[in-house]
mmCIF file of C-alpha atoms in Angstrom:
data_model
loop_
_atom_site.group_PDB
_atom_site.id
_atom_site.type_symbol
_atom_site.label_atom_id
_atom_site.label_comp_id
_atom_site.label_asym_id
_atom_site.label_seq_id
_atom_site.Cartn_x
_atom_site.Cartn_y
_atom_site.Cartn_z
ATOM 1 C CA UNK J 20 16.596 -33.207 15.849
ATOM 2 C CA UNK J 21 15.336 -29.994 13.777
ATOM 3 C CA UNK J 22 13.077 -28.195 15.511
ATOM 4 C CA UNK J 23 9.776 -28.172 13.112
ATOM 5 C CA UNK J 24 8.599 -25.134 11.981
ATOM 6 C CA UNK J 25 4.998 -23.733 11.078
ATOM 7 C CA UNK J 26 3.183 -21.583 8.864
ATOM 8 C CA UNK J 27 1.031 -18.722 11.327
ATOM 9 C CA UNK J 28 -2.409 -20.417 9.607
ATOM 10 C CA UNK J 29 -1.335 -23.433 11.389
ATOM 11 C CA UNK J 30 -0.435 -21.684 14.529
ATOM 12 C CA UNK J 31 -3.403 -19.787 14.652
ATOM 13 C CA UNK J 32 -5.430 -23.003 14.408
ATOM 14 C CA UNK J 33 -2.981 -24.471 17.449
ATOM 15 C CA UNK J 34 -3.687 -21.179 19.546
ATOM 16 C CA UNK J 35 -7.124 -20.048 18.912
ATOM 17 C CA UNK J 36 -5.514 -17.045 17.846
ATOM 18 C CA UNK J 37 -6.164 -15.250 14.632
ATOM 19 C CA UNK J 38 -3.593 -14.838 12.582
ATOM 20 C CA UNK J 39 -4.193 -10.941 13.782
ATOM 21 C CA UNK J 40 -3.724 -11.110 16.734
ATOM 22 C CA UNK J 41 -0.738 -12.886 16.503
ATOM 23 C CA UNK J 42 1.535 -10.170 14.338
ATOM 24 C CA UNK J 43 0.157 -8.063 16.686
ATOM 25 C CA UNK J 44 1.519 -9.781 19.606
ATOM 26 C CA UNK J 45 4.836 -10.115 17.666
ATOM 27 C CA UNK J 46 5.131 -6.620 16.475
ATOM 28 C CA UNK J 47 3.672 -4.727 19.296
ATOM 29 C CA UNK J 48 4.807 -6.709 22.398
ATOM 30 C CA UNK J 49 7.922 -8.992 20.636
ATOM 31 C CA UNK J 50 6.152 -11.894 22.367
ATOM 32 C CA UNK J 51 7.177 -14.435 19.888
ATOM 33 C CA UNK J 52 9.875 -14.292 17.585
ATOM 34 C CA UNK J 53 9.509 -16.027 14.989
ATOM 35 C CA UNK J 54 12.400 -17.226 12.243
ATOM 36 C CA UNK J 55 11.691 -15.682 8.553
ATOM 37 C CA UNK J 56 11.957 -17.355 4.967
ATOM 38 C CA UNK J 57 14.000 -15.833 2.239
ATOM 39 C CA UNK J 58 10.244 -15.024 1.008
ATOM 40 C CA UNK J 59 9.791 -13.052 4.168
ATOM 41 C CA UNK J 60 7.310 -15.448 5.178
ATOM 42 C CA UNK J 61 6.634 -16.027 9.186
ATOM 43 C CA UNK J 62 7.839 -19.748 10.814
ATOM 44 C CA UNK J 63 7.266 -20.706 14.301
ATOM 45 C CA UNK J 64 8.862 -23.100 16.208
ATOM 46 C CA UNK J 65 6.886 -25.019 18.666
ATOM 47 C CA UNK J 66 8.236 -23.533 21.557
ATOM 48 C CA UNK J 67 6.334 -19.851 20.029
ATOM 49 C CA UNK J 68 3.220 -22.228 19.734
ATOM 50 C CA UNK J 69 3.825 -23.015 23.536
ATOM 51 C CA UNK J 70 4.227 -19.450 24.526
ATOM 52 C CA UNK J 71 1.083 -18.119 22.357
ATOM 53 C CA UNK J 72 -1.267 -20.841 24.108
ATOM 54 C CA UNK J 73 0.224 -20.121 28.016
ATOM 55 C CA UNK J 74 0.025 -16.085 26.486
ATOM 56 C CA UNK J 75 -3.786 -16.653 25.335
ATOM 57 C CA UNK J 76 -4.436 -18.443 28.476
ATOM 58 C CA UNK J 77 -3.323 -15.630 30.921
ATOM 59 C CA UNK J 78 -5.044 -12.398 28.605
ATOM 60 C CA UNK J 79 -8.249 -14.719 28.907
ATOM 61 C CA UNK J 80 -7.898 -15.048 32.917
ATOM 62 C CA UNK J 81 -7.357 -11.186 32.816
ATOM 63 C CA UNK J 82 -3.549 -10.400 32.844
ATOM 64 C CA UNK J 83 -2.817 -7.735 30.230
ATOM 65 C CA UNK J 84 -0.796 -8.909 27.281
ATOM 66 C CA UNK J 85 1.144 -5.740 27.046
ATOM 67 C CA UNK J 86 2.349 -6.793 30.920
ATOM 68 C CA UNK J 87 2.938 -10.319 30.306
ATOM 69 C CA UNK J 88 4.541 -10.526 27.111
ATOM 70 C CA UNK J 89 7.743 -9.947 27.546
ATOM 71 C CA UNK J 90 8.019 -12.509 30.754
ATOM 72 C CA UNK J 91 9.846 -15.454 30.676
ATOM 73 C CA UNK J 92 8.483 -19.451 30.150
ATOM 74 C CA UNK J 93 9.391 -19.947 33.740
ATOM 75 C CA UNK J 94 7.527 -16.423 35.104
ATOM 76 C CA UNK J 95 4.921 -17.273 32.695
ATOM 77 C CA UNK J 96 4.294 -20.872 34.021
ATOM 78 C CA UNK J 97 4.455 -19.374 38.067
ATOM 79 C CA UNK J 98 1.235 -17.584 36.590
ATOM 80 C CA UNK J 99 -0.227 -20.628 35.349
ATOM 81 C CA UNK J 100 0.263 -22.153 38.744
ATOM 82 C CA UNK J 101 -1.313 -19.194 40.489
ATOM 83 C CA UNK J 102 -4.311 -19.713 38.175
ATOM 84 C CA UNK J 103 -4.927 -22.647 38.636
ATOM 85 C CA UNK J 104 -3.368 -23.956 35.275
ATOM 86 C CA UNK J 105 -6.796 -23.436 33.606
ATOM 87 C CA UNK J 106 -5.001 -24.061 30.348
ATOM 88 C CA UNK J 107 -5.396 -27.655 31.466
ATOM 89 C CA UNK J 108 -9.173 -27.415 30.997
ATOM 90 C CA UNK J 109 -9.731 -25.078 28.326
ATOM 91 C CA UNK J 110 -13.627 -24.686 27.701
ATOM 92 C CA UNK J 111 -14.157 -24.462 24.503
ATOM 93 C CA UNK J 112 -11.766 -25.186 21.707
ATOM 94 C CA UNK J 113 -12.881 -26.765 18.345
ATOM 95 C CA UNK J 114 -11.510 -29.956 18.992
ATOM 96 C CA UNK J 115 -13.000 -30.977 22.172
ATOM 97 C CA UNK J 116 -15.493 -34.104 22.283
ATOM 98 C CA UNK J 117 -18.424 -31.825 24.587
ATOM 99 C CA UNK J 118 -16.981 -28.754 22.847
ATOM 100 C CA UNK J 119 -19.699 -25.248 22.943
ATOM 101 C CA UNK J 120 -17.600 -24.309 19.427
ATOM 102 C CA UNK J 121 -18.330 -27.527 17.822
ATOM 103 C CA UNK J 122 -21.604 -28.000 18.665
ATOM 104 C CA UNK J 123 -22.548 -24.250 17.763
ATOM 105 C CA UNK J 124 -21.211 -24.849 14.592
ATOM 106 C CA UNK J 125 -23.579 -27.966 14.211
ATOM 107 C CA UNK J 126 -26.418 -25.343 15.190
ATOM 108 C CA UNK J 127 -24.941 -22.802 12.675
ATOM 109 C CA UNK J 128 -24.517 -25.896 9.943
ATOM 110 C CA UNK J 129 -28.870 -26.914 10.667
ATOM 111 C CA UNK J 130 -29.749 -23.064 10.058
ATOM 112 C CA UNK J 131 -31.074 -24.288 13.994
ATOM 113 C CA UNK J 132 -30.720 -20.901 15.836
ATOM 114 C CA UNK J 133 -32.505 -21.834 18.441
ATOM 115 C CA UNK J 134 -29.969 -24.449 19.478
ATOM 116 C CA UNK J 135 -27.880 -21.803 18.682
ATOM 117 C CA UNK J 136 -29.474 -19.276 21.382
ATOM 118 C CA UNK J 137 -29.252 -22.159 23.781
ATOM 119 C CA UNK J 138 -25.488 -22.646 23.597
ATOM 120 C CA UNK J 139 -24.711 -19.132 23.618
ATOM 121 C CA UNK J 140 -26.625 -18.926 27.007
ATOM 122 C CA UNK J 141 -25.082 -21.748 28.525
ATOM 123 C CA UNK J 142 -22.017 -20.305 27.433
ATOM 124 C CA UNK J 143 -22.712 -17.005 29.322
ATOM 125 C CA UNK J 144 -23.312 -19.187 32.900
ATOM 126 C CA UNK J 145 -20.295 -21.330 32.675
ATOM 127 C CA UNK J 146 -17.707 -18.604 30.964
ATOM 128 C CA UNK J 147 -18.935 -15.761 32.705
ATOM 129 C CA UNK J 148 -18.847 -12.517 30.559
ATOM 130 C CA UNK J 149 -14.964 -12.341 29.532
ATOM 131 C CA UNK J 150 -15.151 -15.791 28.535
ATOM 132 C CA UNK J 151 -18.350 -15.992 26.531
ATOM 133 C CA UNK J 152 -16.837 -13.033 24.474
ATOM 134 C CA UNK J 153 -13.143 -13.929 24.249
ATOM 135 C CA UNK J 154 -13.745 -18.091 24.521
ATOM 136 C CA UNK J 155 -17.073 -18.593 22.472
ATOM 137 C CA UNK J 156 -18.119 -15.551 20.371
ATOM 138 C CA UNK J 157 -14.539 -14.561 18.618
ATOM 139 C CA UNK J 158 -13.354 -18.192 18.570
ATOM 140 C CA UNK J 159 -17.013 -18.958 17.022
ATOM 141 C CA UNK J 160 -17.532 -15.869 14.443
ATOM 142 C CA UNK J 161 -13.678 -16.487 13.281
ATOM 143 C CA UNK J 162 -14.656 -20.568 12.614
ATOM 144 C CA UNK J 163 -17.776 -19.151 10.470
ATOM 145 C CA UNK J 164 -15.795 -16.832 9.044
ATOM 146 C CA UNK J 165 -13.555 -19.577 7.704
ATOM 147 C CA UNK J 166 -16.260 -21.630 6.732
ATOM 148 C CA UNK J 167 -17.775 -19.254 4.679
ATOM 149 C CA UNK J 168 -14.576 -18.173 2.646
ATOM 150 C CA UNK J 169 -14.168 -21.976 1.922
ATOM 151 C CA UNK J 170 -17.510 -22.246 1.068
ATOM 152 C CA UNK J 171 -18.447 -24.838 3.212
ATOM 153 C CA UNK J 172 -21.542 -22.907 4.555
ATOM 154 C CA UNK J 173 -23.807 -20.478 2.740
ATOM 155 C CA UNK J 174 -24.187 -16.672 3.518
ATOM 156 C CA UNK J 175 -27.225 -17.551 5.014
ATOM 157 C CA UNK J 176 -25.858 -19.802 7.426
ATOM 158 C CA UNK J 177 -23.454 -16.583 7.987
ATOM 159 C CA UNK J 178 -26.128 -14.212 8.708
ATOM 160 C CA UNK J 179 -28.298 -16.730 11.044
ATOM 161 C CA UNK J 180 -25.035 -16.783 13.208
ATOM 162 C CA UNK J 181 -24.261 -13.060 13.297
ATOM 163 C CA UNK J 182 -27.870 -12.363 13.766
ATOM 164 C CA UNK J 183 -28.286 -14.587 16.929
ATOM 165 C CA UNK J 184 -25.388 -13.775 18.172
ATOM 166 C CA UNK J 185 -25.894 -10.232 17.620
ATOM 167 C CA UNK J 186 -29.118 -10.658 19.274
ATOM 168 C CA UNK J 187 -27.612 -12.410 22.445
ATOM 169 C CA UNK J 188 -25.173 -10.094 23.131
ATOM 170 C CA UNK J 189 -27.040 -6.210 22.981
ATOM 171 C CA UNK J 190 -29.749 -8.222 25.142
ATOM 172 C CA UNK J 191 -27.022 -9.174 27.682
ATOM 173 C CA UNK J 192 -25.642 -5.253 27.610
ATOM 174 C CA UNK J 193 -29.212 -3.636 28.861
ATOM 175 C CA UNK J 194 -28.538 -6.160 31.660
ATOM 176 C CA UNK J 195 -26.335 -3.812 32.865
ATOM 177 C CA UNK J 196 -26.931 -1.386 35.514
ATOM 178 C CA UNK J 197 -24.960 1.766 34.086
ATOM 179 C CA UNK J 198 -24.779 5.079 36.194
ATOM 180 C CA UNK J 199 -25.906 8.128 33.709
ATOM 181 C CA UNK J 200 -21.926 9.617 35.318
ATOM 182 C CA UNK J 201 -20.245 6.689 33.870
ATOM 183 C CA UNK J 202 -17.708 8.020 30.589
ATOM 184 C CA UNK J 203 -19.898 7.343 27.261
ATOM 185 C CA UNK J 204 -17.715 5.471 24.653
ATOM 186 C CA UNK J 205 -19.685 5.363 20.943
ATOM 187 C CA UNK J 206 -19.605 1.772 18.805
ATOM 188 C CA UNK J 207 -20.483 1.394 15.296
ATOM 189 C CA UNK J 208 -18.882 0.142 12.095
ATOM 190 C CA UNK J 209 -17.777 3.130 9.398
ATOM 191 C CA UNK J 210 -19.017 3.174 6.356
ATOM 192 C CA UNK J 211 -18.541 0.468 3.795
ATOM 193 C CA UNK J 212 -18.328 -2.162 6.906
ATOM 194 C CA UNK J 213 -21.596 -4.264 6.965
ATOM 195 C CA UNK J 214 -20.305 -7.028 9.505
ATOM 196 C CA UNK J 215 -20.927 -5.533 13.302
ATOM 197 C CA UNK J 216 -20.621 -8.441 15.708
ATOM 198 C CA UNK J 217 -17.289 -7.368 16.268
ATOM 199 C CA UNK J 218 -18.537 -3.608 17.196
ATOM 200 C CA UNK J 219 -21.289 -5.780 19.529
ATOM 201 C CA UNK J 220 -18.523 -7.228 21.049
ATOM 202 C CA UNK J 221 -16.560 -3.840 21.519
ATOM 203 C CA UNK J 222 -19.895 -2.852 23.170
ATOM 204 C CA UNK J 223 -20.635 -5.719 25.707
ATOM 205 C CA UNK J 224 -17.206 -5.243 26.716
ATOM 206 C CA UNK J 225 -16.753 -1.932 27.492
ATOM 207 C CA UNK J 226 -20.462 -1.859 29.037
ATOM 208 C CA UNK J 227 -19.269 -4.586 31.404
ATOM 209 C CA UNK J 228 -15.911 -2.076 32.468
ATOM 210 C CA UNK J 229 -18.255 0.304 33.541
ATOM 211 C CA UNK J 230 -19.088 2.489 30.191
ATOM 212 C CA UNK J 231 -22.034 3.648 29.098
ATOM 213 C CA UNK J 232 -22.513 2.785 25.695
ATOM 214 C CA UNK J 233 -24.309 4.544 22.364
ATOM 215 C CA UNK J 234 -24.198 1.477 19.833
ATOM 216 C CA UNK J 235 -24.937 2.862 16.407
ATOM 217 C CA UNK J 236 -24.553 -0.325 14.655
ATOM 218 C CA UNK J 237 -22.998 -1.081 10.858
ATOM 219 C CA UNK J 238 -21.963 1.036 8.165
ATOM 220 C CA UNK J 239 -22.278 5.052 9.065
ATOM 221 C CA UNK J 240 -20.908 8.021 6.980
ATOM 222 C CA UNK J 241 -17.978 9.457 8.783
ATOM 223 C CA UNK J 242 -19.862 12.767 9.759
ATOM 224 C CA UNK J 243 -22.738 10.982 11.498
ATOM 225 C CA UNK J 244 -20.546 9.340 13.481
ATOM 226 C CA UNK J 245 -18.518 12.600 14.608
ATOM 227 C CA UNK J 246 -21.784 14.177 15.112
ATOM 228 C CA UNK J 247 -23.288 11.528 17.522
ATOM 229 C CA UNK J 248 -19.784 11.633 19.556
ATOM 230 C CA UNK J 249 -20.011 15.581 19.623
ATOM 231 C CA UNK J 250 -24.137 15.558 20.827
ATOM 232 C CA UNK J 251 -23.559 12.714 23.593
ATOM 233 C CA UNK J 252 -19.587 14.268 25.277
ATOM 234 C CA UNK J 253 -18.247 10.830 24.450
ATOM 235 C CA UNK J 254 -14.807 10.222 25.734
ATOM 236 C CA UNK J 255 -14.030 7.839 22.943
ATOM 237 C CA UNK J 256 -15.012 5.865 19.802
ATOM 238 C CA UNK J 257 -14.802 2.676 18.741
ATOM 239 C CA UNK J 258 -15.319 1.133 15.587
ATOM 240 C CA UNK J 259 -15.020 -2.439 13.920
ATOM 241 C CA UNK J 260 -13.611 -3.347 10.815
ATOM 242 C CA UNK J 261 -14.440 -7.170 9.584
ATOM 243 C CA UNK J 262 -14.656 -7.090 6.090
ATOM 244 C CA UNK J 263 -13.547 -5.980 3.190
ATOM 245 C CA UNK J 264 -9.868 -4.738 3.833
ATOM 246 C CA UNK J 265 -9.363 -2.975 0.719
ATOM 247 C CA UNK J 266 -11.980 -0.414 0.684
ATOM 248 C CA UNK J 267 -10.834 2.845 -1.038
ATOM 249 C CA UNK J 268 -13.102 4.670 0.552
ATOM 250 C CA UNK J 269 -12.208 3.602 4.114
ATOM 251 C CA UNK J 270 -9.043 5.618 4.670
ATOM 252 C CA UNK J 271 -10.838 8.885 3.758
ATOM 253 C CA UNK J 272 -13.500 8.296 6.139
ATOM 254 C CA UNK J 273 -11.190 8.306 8.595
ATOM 255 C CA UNK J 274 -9.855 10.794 7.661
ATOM 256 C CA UNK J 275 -13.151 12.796 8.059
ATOM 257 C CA UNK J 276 -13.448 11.872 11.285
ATOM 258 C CA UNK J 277 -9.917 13.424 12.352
ATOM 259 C CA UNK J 278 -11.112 16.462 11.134
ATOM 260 C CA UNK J 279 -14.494 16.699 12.897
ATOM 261 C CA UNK J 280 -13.380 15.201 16.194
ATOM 262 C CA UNK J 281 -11.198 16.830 18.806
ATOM 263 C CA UNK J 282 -7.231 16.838 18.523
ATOM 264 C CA UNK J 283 -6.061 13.482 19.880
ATOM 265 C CA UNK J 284 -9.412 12.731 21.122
ATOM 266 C CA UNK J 285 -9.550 8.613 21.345
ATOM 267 C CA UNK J 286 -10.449 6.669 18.085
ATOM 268 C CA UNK J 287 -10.493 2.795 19.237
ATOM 269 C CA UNK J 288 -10.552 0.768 15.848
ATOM 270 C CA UNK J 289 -10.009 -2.969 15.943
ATOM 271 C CA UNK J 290 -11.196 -6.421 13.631
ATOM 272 C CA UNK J 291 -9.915 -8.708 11.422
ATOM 273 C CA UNK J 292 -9.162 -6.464 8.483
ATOM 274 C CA UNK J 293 -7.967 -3.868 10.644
ATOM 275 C CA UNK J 294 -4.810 -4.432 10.343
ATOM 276 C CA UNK J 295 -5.284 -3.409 6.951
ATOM 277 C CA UNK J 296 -5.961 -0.528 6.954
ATOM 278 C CA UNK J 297 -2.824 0.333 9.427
ATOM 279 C CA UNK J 298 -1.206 3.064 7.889
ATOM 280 C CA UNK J 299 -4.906 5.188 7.644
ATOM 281 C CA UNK J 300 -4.988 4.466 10.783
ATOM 282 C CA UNK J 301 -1.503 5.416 12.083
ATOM 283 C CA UNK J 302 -1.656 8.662 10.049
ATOM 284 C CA UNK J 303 -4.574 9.703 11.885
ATOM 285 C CA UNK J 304 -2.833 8.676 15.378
ATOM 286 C CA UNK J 305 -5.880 6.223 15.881
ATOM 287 C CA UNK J 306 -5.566 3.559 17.848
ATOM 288 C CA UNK J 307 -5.171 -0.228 16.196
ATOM 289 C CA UNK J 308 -6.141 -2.830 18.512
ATOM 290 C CA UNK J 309 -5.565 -6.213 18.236
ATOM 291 C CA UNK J 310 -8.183 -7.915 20.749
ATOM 292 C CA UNK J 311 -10.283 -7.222 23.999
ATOM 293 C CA UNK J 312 -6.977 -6.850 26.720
ATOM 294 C CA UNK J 313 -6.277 -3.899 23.867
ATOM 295 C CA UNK J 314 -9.930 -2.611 24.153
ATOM 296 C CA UNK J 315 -10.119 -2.602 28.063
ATOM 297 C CA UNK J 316 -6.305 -0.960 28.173
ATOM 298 C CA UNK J 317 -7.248 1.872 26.091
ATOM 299 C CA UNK J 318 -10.482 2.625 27.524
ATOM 300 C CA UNK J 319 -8.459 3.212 31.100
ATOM 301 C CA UNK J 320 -6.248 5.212 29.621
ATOM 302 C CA UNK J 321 -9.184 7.017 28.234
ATOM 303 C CA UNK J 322 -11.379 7.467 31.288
ATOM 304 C CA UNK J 323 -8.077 8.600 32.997
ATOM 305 C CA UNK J 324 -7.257 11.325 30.731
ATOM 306 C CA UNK J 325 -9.749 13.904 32.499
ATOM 307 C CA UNK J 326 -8.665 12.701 35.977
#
């Protein structure tokens, strides 16, 4: 029998992985490779789904996709078994019956953030950090996301979401106890790029691997940026970019900020329209991430660079 093939929107909705992350994965790492139409047009088998799920599974229990990728299904599935095989109890996917994605979407859906505030939080005790970003948050603000560009929810409902969650999640970073020694890393969104929960997320992240972090939060000129990495010595930046992805002006922003920051000096820029913006990006040697593993990788490599 044939294996079936599938179209990356329907492996992304398989995986939890966006559609992103997933060329990423296959272009960076050759974790999956997947058969081509005579359109050019990406096809999966389900073996590839397989992979991707025991692949998100491991990056979300803290093994480094850029280690992992290339392993076999045999090496991958000893890891499983040394885990645990969490995969068998994944905690929250859309589909499940006591599912924290569902029901926040149901909060989302009543304009009810308080419901909304109460998930999140009971999110953050059963998922621990890691999880509540990379298993509730993205899943979560990528469902909305869809929902909104179908038109099944208002921007209102959009910006009650963002806002809470937003909320939730530069509360939870003053929870932590950073040394004033600890490398500063600098979060915002540039200029054009009104969403920021994905910079909030950059932030929580990298405060909970031990930086100290100056959030500037959405949509900042290119110069103002460069200037608040200059006053505070930061030893990197990192900015989010949601939405659009065909801003004109986008590309020469970043190009201001190669000229007013230091020769290769670290410029962390990741989101769901980052992608398109990848040849700015590569021209300016910037770095193009494609989720948190990404994030936490190149912040080590930048705290290490003085060392």
């Amino acid at each position: 029998m044939k294996d079936p093939k599938h179209s990356i929107r329907i492996v992304s909705k398989r995986t939890g992985l966006s559609s992103h992350v997933i060329r990423a994965w296959e272009q960076r790492y050759a974790a999956v490779v997947p058969s081509r139409t005579d359109t050019n047009r990406r096809l999966y088998s389900d073996d590839d789904v397989d992979r991707l799920q025991k692949l998100r599974t491991l990056s979300e229990h803290g093994h480094s996709i850029g280690r992992i990728a290339r392993l076999t299904k045999e090496q991958l599935d000893l890891l499983l078994d040394e885990e645990g095989r969490p995969g068998n109890n994944p905690v929250p996917t859309e589909n499940g019956g006591d599912s924290f994605i569902a029901r926040a979407v149901e909060a989302v859906s009543a304009q009810d953030d308080r419901l909304l505030n109460e998930l999140t939080n009971e999110a953050a005790v059963r998922l621990g950090h890691s999880g509540l970003l990379t298993r509730f948050v993205a899943p979560l603000a990528e469902k909305i996301g869809e929902l909104w560009h179908r038109g099944e929810i208002t921007a209102a409902h959009e910006h009650l979401a963002t806002s809470a969650l937003n909320g939730f999640l530069l509360t939870h970073i003053r929870g932590f106890s950073i040394p004033e020694s600890a490398p500063v890393l600098v979060v915002g969104t540039p200029s054009g790029q009104v969403h920021e929960l994905g910079a909030t997320m950059a932030a929580a992240a990298a405060a909970h691997h031990g930086w100290r972090v100056i959030y500037l939060g959405a949509s900042l000129p290119a110069h103002e940026i460069a200037s608040t990495v200059l006053r505070h010595k930061a030893r990197a930046l990192a900015l989010s970019v949601i939405y659009p992805g065909d801003d004109p002006n986008l590309p020469a922003e970043l190009g201001t900020l190669r000229e007013q920051l230091p020769d290769e000096f670290p410029v962390l820029i990741g989101g769901r329209c980052a992608e398109d913006y990848a040849a700015a990006i590569d021209k300016h040697d910037f770095h193009l991430l494609a989720g948190l593993d990404e994030l936490y990788e190149a912040l080590d490599d930048a705290r290490a660079r003085d060392h």
